Coordinates of C-alpha atoms and ligand atoms in Angstrom, one line a residue:
M1111 CA 157.0 194.1 98.8
F1112 CA 158.7 190.7 99.4
A1113 CA 161.4 191.1 102.1
Y1114 CA 162.8 189.3 105.1
H1115 CA 161.9 190.7 108.5
R1116 CA 163.7 189.0 111.4
G1117 CA 164.6 186.1 109.2
Q1118 CA 161.1 185.5 107.9
L1119 CA 160.0 186.3 104.3
H1120 CA 157.0 188.6 104.2
C1121 CA 154.7 189.8 101.5
E1122 CA 153.7 193.3 102.6
R1123 CA 153.2 192.7 106.4
V1124 CA 152.1 189.1 106.2
P1125 CA 154.7 186.4 107.0
L1126 CA 154.5 183.9 104.1
A1127 CA 154.9 181.0 106.5
D1128 CA 151.4 181.9 107.8
I1129 CA 150.1 181.6 104.2
A1130 CA 151.8 178.3 103.7
A1131 CA 150.4 177.0 107.0
Q1132 CA 146.9 178.4 106.5
V1133 CA 146.3 178.0 102.8
G1134 CA 148.8 175.2 102.1
T1135 CA 151.2 174.7 99.2
P1136 CA 151.6 175.1 96.3
A1137 CA 150.0 178.6 96.3
Y1138 CA 150.4 181.7 94.3
V1139 CA 150.6 184.9 96.4
Y1140 CA 150.2 188.4 95.1
S1141 CA 150.9 191.8 96.6
R1142 CA 148.1 194.3 96.0
T1143 CA 150.3 197.2 96.8
R1144 CA 153.0 196.1 94.2
I1145 CA 150.3 195.8 91.5
E1146 CA 149.1 199.3 92.3
E1147 CA 152.6 200.7 92.3
N1148 CA 153.6 199.0 89.0
Y1149 CA 150.4 200.3 87.4
S1150 CA 151.0 203.9 88.6
H1151 CA 154.6 203.8 87.5
I1152 CA 153.5 203.1 84.0
V1153 CA 150.8 205.9 84.2
Q1154 CA 153.4 208.3 85.4
A1155 CA 156.1 207.3 82.8
F1156 CA 153.7 207.7 79.9
A1157 CA 151.8 210.7 81.4
E1158 CA 152.7 213.1 78.6
L1159 CA 151.4 210.8 75.9
D1160 CA 148.2 210.0 77.9
P1161 CA 147.8 206.5 76.5
L1162 CA 144.9 204.2 77.2
I1163 CA 146.6 201.4 79.2
C1164 CA 145.1 198.1 78.2
Y1165 CA 146.4 195.5 80.7
A1166 CA 147.2 192.3 78.9
V1167 CA 144.9 189.9 80.7
K1168 CA 146.9 186.8 79.6
A1169 CA 149.6 187.7 82.1
N1170 CA 147.3 187.2 85.1
S1171 CA 143.6 186.8 84.5
N1172 CA 142.4 186.3 88.1
L1173 CA 139.1 188.2 88.6
A1174 CA 140.3 190.0 91.7
V1175 CA 143.4 191.2 89.8
L1176 CA 141.3 192.4 86.9
A1177 CA 138.9 194.2 89.3
L1178 CA 141.8 195.9 91.0
L1179 CA 143.2 197.1 87.7
R1180 CA 139.7 198.2 86.6
D1181 CA 139.5 200.3 89.8
L1182 CA 142.9 201.8 89.0
G1183 CA 141.5 203.0 85.6
S1184 CA 143.0 200.3 83.4
G1185 CA 141.5 199.1 80.1
F1186 CA 142.1 195.5 79.0
D1187 CA 143.8 193.7 76.1
V1188 CA 142.1 190.4 75.6
V1189 CA 143.0 187.6 73.2
S1190 CA 140.1 185.1 73.5
G1191 CA 136.4 185.0 74.1
G1192 CA 137.2 183.6 77.5
E1193 CA 139.4 186.6 78.5
L1194 CA 136.7 188.9 77.1
Y1195 CA 134.1 187.1 79.2
R1196 CA 136.3 187.7 82.3
V1197 CA 136.6 191.4 81.8
M1198 CA 132.9 191.7 81.0
Y1199 CA 132.2 189.8 84.2
I1200 CA 134.1 192.3 86.3
G1201 CA 132.2 195.1 84.7
A1202 CA 135.0 196.6 82.6
D1203 CA 134.0 199.4 80.2
P1204 CA 133.9 197.6 76.8
A1205 CA 135.0 200.9 75.2
R1206 CA 138.4 200.4 77.0
V1207 CA 138.8 196.8 75.7
A1208 CA 140.9 195.7 72.8
F1209 CA 140.3 192.3 71.3
A1210 CA 143.5 190.9 69.7
G1211 CA 144.7 187.4 68.7
A1212 CA 145.7 185.7 65.5
G1213 CA 143.0 183.0 65.5
K1214 CA 139.7 184.5 66.6
T1215 CA 136.7 182.2 65.8
E1216 CA 133.5 183.5 64.4
H1217 CA 131.9 182.8 67.7
E1218 CA 134.4 185.0 69.4
L1219 CA 134.1 187.8 66.9
I1220 CA 130.3 187.8 67.3
Y1221 CA 130.8 187.9 71.1
A1222 CA 133.1 190.9 70.7
L1223 CA 130.5 192.6 68.5
D1224 CA 127.8 191.8 71.1
C1225 CA 130.0 193.4 73.8
N1226 CA 130.7 196.3 71.5
V1227 CA 134.4 196.3 72.4
G1228 CA 136.4 199.5 71.8
E1229 CA 138.7 198.0 69.2
I1230 CA 139.1 194.7 67.4
N1231 CA 142.8 194.1 66.4
V1232 CA 142.6 192.3 63.1
E1233 CA 145.6 190.1 62.2
S1234 CA 144.9 189.1 58.6
A1235 CA 143.2 190.3 55.4
Q1236 CA 140.9 187.3 55.7
E1237 CA 139.9 188.2 59.3
L1238 CA 139.0 191.7 58.2
D1239 CA 136.8 190.3 55.5
V1240 CA 135.0 187.9 57.9
L1241 CA 134.6 190.8 60.4
E1242 CA 133.1 193.0 57.8
Q1243 CA 130.6 190.3 56.8
L1244 CA 129.6 189.7 60.4
A1245 CA 129.3 193.3 61.3
S1246 CA 127.3 194.1 58.1
Q1247 CA 124.9 191.2 58.8
R1248 CA 124.2 193.0 62.1
G1249 CA 124.2 196.5 60.7
Q1250 CA 126.8 197.3 63.3
A1251 CA 129.9 199.4 62.8
T1252 CA 133.0 198.4 64.7
R1253 CA 136.4 200.0 65.3
V1254 CA 139.3 198.0 63.9
A1255 CA 143.0 198.3 64.3
L1256 CA 145.3 196.4 61.9
R1257 CA 148.0 194.5 63.6
V1258 CA 151.1 195.0 61.6
N1259 CA 154.1 192.8 61.6
P1260 CA 156.8 195.4 61.4
G1261 CA 159.6 193.0 60.7
V1262 CA 161.9 194.0 63.6
D1263 CA 163.8 191.7 65.9
P1264 CA 163.0 192.5 69.5
H1265 CA 166.1 190.7 70.8
T1266 CA 164.2 188.5 73.2
H1267 CA 163.7 184.7 73.6
H1268 CA 162.5 183.3 70.3
H1269 CA 159.4 181.9 71.9
I1270 CA 158.2 185.3 73.0
S1271 CA 159.3 187.3 69.9
T1272 CA 156.3 188.2 67.6
G1273 CA 157.3 191.0 65.3
H1274 CA 159.9 189.4 63.1
A1275 CA 159.5 188.4 59.5
G1276 CA 157.7 185.0 59.1
S1277 CA 155.9 185.4 62.4
K1278 CA 152.3 184.2 62.6
F1279 CA 151.3 187.5 64.2
G1280 CA 150.0 190.5 62.3
I1281 CA 150.0 191.5 58.6
D1282 CA 153.4 191.9 56.9
L1283 CA 154.4 195.5 56.4
D1284 CA 154.5 195.2 52.6
Q1285 CA 150.9 193.8 52.6
V1286 CA 149.4 196.5 54.8
P1287 CA 148.7 199.0 52.0
R1288 CA 146.7 196.4 50.1
V1289 CA 144.7 195.5 53.2
L1290 CA 144.1 199.3 53.8
E1291 CA 142.7 199.5 50.3
Q1292 CA 140.4 196.6 51.0
A1293 CA 139.4 198.3 54.3
A1294 CA 138.6 201.5 52.5
Q1295 CA 135.7 199.7 50.8
Y1296 CA 134.3 198.4 54.0
K1297 CA 131.4 200.2 55.7
H1298 CA 131.2 198.3 59.0
A1299 CA 134.7 197.1 60.0
R1300 CA 136.3 200.6 60.2
V1301 CA 140.0 200.7 60.3
Q1302 CA 140.9 203.5 62.7
G1303 CA 144.1 202.2 64.3
L1304 CA 147.3 200.4 63.7
H1305 CA 148.7 198.0 66.2
I1306 CA 152.0 196.3 66.9
H1307 CA 153.3 194.1 69.7
I1308 CA 156.9 193.0 68.8
G1309 CA 157.5 190.7 71.7
S1310 CA 157.7 190.3 75.4
Q1311 CA 160.6 191.1 77.7
I1312 CA 162.1 193.5 75.1
P1313 CA 165.4 194.5 76.6
N1314 CA 165.6 198.1 75.3
P1315 CA 163.4 200.5 73.4
T1316 CA 165.4 200.5 70.1
P1317 CA 163.4 197.9 68.3
L1318 CA 160.2 199.4 69.5
V1319 CA 161.2 202.9 68.2
E1320 CA 162.1 201.3 64.8
A1321 CA 158.6 199.6 64.7
V1322 CA 156.8 202.8 65.7
R1323 CA 158.6 204.7 62.9
K1324 CA 157.3 202.1 60.4
L1325 CA 153.8 202.5 61.8
L1326 CA 154.0 206.3 61.3
D1327 CA 155.0 205.7 57.6
L1328 CA 151.9 203.5 57.3
V1329 CA 149.7 206.3 58.8
E1330 CA 150.7 208.4 55.8
D1331 CA 150.1 205.5 53.3
A1332 CA 146.6 205.1 54.9
Q1333 CA 145.9 208.8 54.5
R1334 CA 146.6 208.6 50.8
I1335 CA 144.2 205.6 50.5
G1336 CA 141.6 207.6 52.3
I1337 CA 141.7 206.1 55.7
A1338 CA 142.3 208.4 58.7
V1339 CA 144.2 206.5 61.3
E1340 CA 143.3 208.0 64.7
G1341 CA 145.5 205.9 67.0
L1342 CA 148.4 203.6 67.5
D1343 CA 148.6 200.7 69.8
I1344 CA 152.3 200.0 70.5
G1345 CA 151.7 196.7 72.5
G1346 CA 153.4 195.6 75.7
G1347 CA 156.7 193.9 76.3
F1348 CA 158.2 196.1 79.0
P1349 CA 160.8 193.9 80.7
V1350 CA 161.2 192.6 84.3
A1351 CA 164.5 191.5 85.9
Y1352 CA 164.2 187.9 86.9
R1353 CA 167.9 187.7 87.9
E1354 CA 169.2 189.9 90.6
D1355 CA 172.1 191.1 88.4
E1356 CA 170.0 191.8 85.3
T1357 CA 169.4 195.3 84.2
F1358 CA 166.9 196.3 81.6
A1359 CA 165.5 199.5 80.3
T1360 CA 162.8 200.9 82.6
V1361 CA 159.3 201.9 81.6
Q1362 CA 160.5 205.5 81.7
D1363 CA 163.2 204.7 79.1
F1364 CA 160.5 203.2 76.8
A1365 CA 158.3 206.2 77.3
R1366 CA 161.1 208.7 76.7
A1367 CA 162.2 206.9 73.5
V1368 CA 158.7 206.9 71.9
K1369 CA 157.7 210.3 73.1
P1370 CA 159.4 212.4 70.4
L1371 CA 157.7 210.2 67.7
L1372 CA 154.2 210.4 69.1
K1373 CA 153.9 213.6 71.2
N1374 CA 152.7 215.9 68.5
S1375 CA 151.5 213.3 66.1
G1376 CA 147.8 214.0 66.8
L1377 CA 147.4 210.3 67.3
T1378 CA 145.8 208.7 70.3
M1379 CA 147.9 205.9 71.9
R1380 CA 147.4 202.6 73.6
I1381 CA 149.9 200.4 75.4
E1382 CA 149.3 196.8 76.5
P1383 CA 151.6 196.0 79.4
G1384 CA 151.1 192.6 81.1
R1385 CA 154.3 191.3 82.8
R1386 CA 155.5 194.7 84.0
I1387 CA 152.3 195.1 86.1
V1388 CA 152.1 191.7 87.7
A1389 CA 155.3 189.7 87.4
D1390 CA 157.2 191.0 90.5
A1391 CA 153.9 191.3 92.4
G1392 CA 153.7 187.5 92.8
I1393 CA 155.4 184.5 94.1
L1394 CA 154.8 180.8 94.1
L1395 CA 155.1 179.0 97.4
C1396 CA 156.1 175.4 97.3
Q1397 CA 157.1 172.8 99.8
V1398 CA 160.1 170.5 99.7
Q1399 CA 158.8 166.9 99.7
F1400 CA 162.0 165.0 99.5
V1401 CA 165.7 165.7 99.2
K1402 CA 168.1 163.3 97.5
H1403 CA 171.5 163.3 95.9
S1404 CA 172.6 162.2 92.5
A1405 CA 175.9 162.5 90.7
G1406 CA 177.2 165.2 93.1
R1407 CA 174.1 167.3 93.1
R1408 CA 171.4 167.8 95.6
I1409 CA 167.9 167.5 94.3
A1410 CA 164.9 169.0 96.2
V1411 CA 161.6 167.7 94.9
T1412 CA 158.8 170.1 95.7
D1413 CA 155.1 170.0 95.3
A1414 CA 155.1 172.6 92.5
G1415 CA 156.5 171.9 89.0
M1416 CA 156.0 172.7 85.4
N1417 CA 152.2 172.2 85.9
T1418 CA 152.2 175.3 88.2
L1419 CA 155.1 177.3 86.6
I1420 CA 156.0 176.2 83.1
R1421 CA 158.3 179.1 82.2
P1422 CA 161.6 177.3 83.2
A1423 CA 160.7 174.2 81.3
L1424 CA 159.3 176.0 78.3
Y1425 CA 161.7 178.9 77.9
D1426 CA 164.6 178.0 80.1
A1427 CA 163.4 181.0 82.1
Y1428 CA 165.2 181.8 85.4
H1429 CA 163.2 182.5 88.6
N1430 CA 164.9 183.3 91.8
I1431 CA 164.1 180.7 94.5
V1432 CA 164.5 181.6 98.2
P1433 CA 163.7 179.9 101.5
L1434 CA 161.0 181.4 103.8
H1435 CA 163.2 181.2 106.8
C1436 CA 166.6 182.8 106.5
P1437 CA 168.1 183.7 109.8
Q1438 CA 171.2 185.4 108.3
A1439 CA 169.3 187.3 105.7
D1440 CA 170.3 190.9 106.1
E1441 CA 169.4 191.9 102.6
P1442 CA 166.1 191.4 100.8
L1443 CA 165.9 188.0 99.2
R1444 CA 169.5 187.0 99.4
A1445 CA 169.4 183.5 100.8
A1446 CA 172.1 181.9 103.0
T1447 CA 174.0 179.4 100.9
S1448 CA 175.6 176.1 101.5
N1449 CA 178.5 174.7 99.5
E1450 CA 176.4 172.2 97.5
L1451 CA 174.2 173.5 94.7
T1452 CA 170.6 172.4 94.6
D1453 CA 168.3 171.6 91.8
I1454 CA 164.7 172.4 92.5
A1455 CA 162.5 169.8 90.7
G1456 CA 158.8 169.3 90.5
P1457 CA 156.6 166.2 90.9
I1458 CA 155.7 165.8 87.3
C1459 CA 156.8 162.8 85.3
E1460 CA 158.9 164.7 82.7
S1461 CA 162.6 165.3 82.8
S1462 CA 162.2 169.0 82.0
D1463 CA 160.2 169.4 85.2
Y1464 CA 162.5 171.8 87.1
L1465 CA 161.8 175.2 88.7
G1466 CA 165.5 176.0 88.9
R1467 CA 168.9 174.3 88.6
E1468 CA 172.2 174.6 90.5
R1469 CA 170.9 177.1 93.0
A1470 CA 172.8 178.3 96.0
L1471 CA 170.4 177.6 98.8
P1472 CA 170.8 176.6 102.5
E1473 CA 170.5 173.0 103.5
L1474 CA 166.9 172.0 102.7
E1475 CA 164.9 169.5 104.6
R1476 CA 161.6 167.8 104.0
G1477 CA 158.8 170.3 104.8
D1478 CA 160.8 173.4 104.1
V1479 CA 158.8 176.0 102.1
L1480 CA 160.4 177.9 99.2
A1481 CA 159.2 181.0 97.4
V1482 CA 159.7 181.1 93.6
M1483 CA 160.0 184.8 92.8
N1484 CA 158.4 186.8 90.0
A1485 CA 155.6 184.4 89.6
G1486 CA 152.8 187.0 89.2
A1487 CA 152.8 186.9 85.4
Y1488 CA 152.4 183.9 83.0
S1489 CA 152.4 181.5 85.9
A1490 CA 148.8 180.8 87.2
T1491 CA 147.5 181.6 83.7
M1492 CA 149.8 179.0 82.1
A1493 CA 149.2 176.3 84.8
S1494 CA 147.8 173.0 83.7
N1495 CA 146.3 169.9 85.3
Y1496 CA 149.0 167.7 83.8
N1497 CA 149.5 164.5 85.7
S1498 CA 146.0 165.2 87.1
R1499 CA 147.3 167.7 89.7
P1500 CA 144.7 170.3 90.9
R1501 CA 145.8 173.8 90.2
P1502 CA 146.9 175.9 93.3
P1503 CA 145.0 178.6 95.0
E1504 CA 145.7 182.3 94.5
V1505 CA 146.0 184.6 97.5
L1506 CA 146.0 188.4 97.4
I1507 CA 147.8 190.2 100.2
E1508 CA 146.5 193.6 101.2
K1509 CA 148.9 195.1 103.8
D1510 CA 148.5 192.9 106.9
T1511 CA 145.6 190.8 105.6
Y1512 CA 145.0 188.3 102.9
R1513 CA 142.2 186.8 100.9
I1514 CA 141.9 183.8 98.8
I1515 CA 141.0 184.9 95.3
R1516 CA 140.9 181.5 93.8
R1517 CA 140.4 178.3 95.8
R1518 CA 142.5 175.3 95.4
E1519 CA 141.1 172.9 92.8
T1520 CA 140.0 169.5 94.2
W1521 CA 140.2 166.0 92.6
D1522 CA 136.5 166.3 91.9
D1523 CA 137.1 169.6 90.0
L1524 CA 139.4 167.5 87.8
L1525 CA 136.6 165.2 86.9
A1526 CA 133.8 167.8 86.7
T1527 CA 133.7 168.2 82.9
E1528 CA 134.2 164.5 82.0
L1529 CA 131.8 161.7 81.3
A1530 CA 132.8 158.1 82.0
Ligands
LIG2143 N1 149.9 192.6 73.7 C1 150.0 191.5 72.9 C2 149.3 191.5 71.6 C3 150.6 190.3 73.4 O1 150.7 189.3 72.6 C4 151.2 190.3 74.6 C5 151.9 189.2 75.1 C6 151.2 191.5 75.4 C7 150.5 192.6 74.9 C8 151.8 191.6 76.8 O2 153.2 191.5 76.8 P1 154.0 191.7 78.1 O3 153.8 193.2 78.5 O4 153.4 190.8 79.2 O5 155.4 191.4 77.8 N2 154.3 183.4 78.3 C9 155.4 184.2 77.9 C10 155.0 185.6 77.5 C11 154.1 185.5 76.3 C12 153.6 186.9 75.9 C13 152.6 186.8 74.9 N3 152.0 188.1 74.5 C14 156.3 184.3 79.2 O6 156.0 183.6 80.2 O7 157.4 184.9 79.1

């Protein structure tokens, strides 16, 4: 979806230089076609298991992206009242919404009950207790899944690993039977499912298979306690290659690995992919403001930094960075190189404010525009106003046209909620 044609980087059929000229930089740009393809790959890979796909809204919560996924048939995984508000706003079917998160407030739980969401994923015994009280006060039954911490190591970056012992997420495996006994007493918060999400960017299916096995054991424990578990939610975490030479298991590999465990289990299934649907459907455009040299390195300072894409600063994450114009480019996204390596820095007053370091890029000049690849997930949603910088616009490309799906913030927007 992002490729050079005659030396110019395009998204679908739109030259990205046109977007930079017309919308300005920094800007996030998304390919509608790629989002559609990614979603349908997941549907096809898991077809035999017929899961409810609950797109993890945190990856990219733009209303137009959510509406597009709703139209494709997706449900939604939300982790806050704000995310729930977004999916309700676009008219999602609440029965296809799962509300997760380790720290839901009472206000958020009440809102979830008001919306009558399909499932509330409860992460502690205490949360289950509070939910039962709230639901019984309203005389309303609600479907609950217990989020289990299966105690497996997903072999991913420690900041995005959630299912290991000592994690704040979910209920420890050995405590689950006790919580199920507690749940068996409850009339309103009805436990009907078990949920795991062991981490993001899981390199291969092995830890997921191990975790699903543990869930299946718990289904039997639940039965003995008198709780009929109807479905399993196995979370998200399907990986995306951020480096050109990286290879990970595909969504098909994950589907193939869990199929034998779940195919004839009689259980319904949910998955919660986020990154895999949107990451490679988006880029961040930024413009070189200044080029300077220090201690044998070239530093290009751009108008986008950790405020617009925090992943490199926060996780040491790698994002490919390519120029918009690349006369010699004969292969997609392989930029012409000069001898000197370039650090791509942002404008923020923090020494961790880099988008990439030691990159082979052509000579860069003031005014050149760069594309930071794989910026469709956890980029706009993690952006901040640090240093009082307005957040960039988001643009959705649809074949040979584009539309602005979020306008650029203004300096007045920055002040709008404050009182002097
Ligand atoms: N379900 C639950 C309960 C989650 O916590 C997450 C992500 C997902 C699904 C979706 O995971 P995915 O399919 O996108 O891997 N900001 C980090 C990623 C944090 C993921 C948090 N939870 C990053 O930029 O790498």
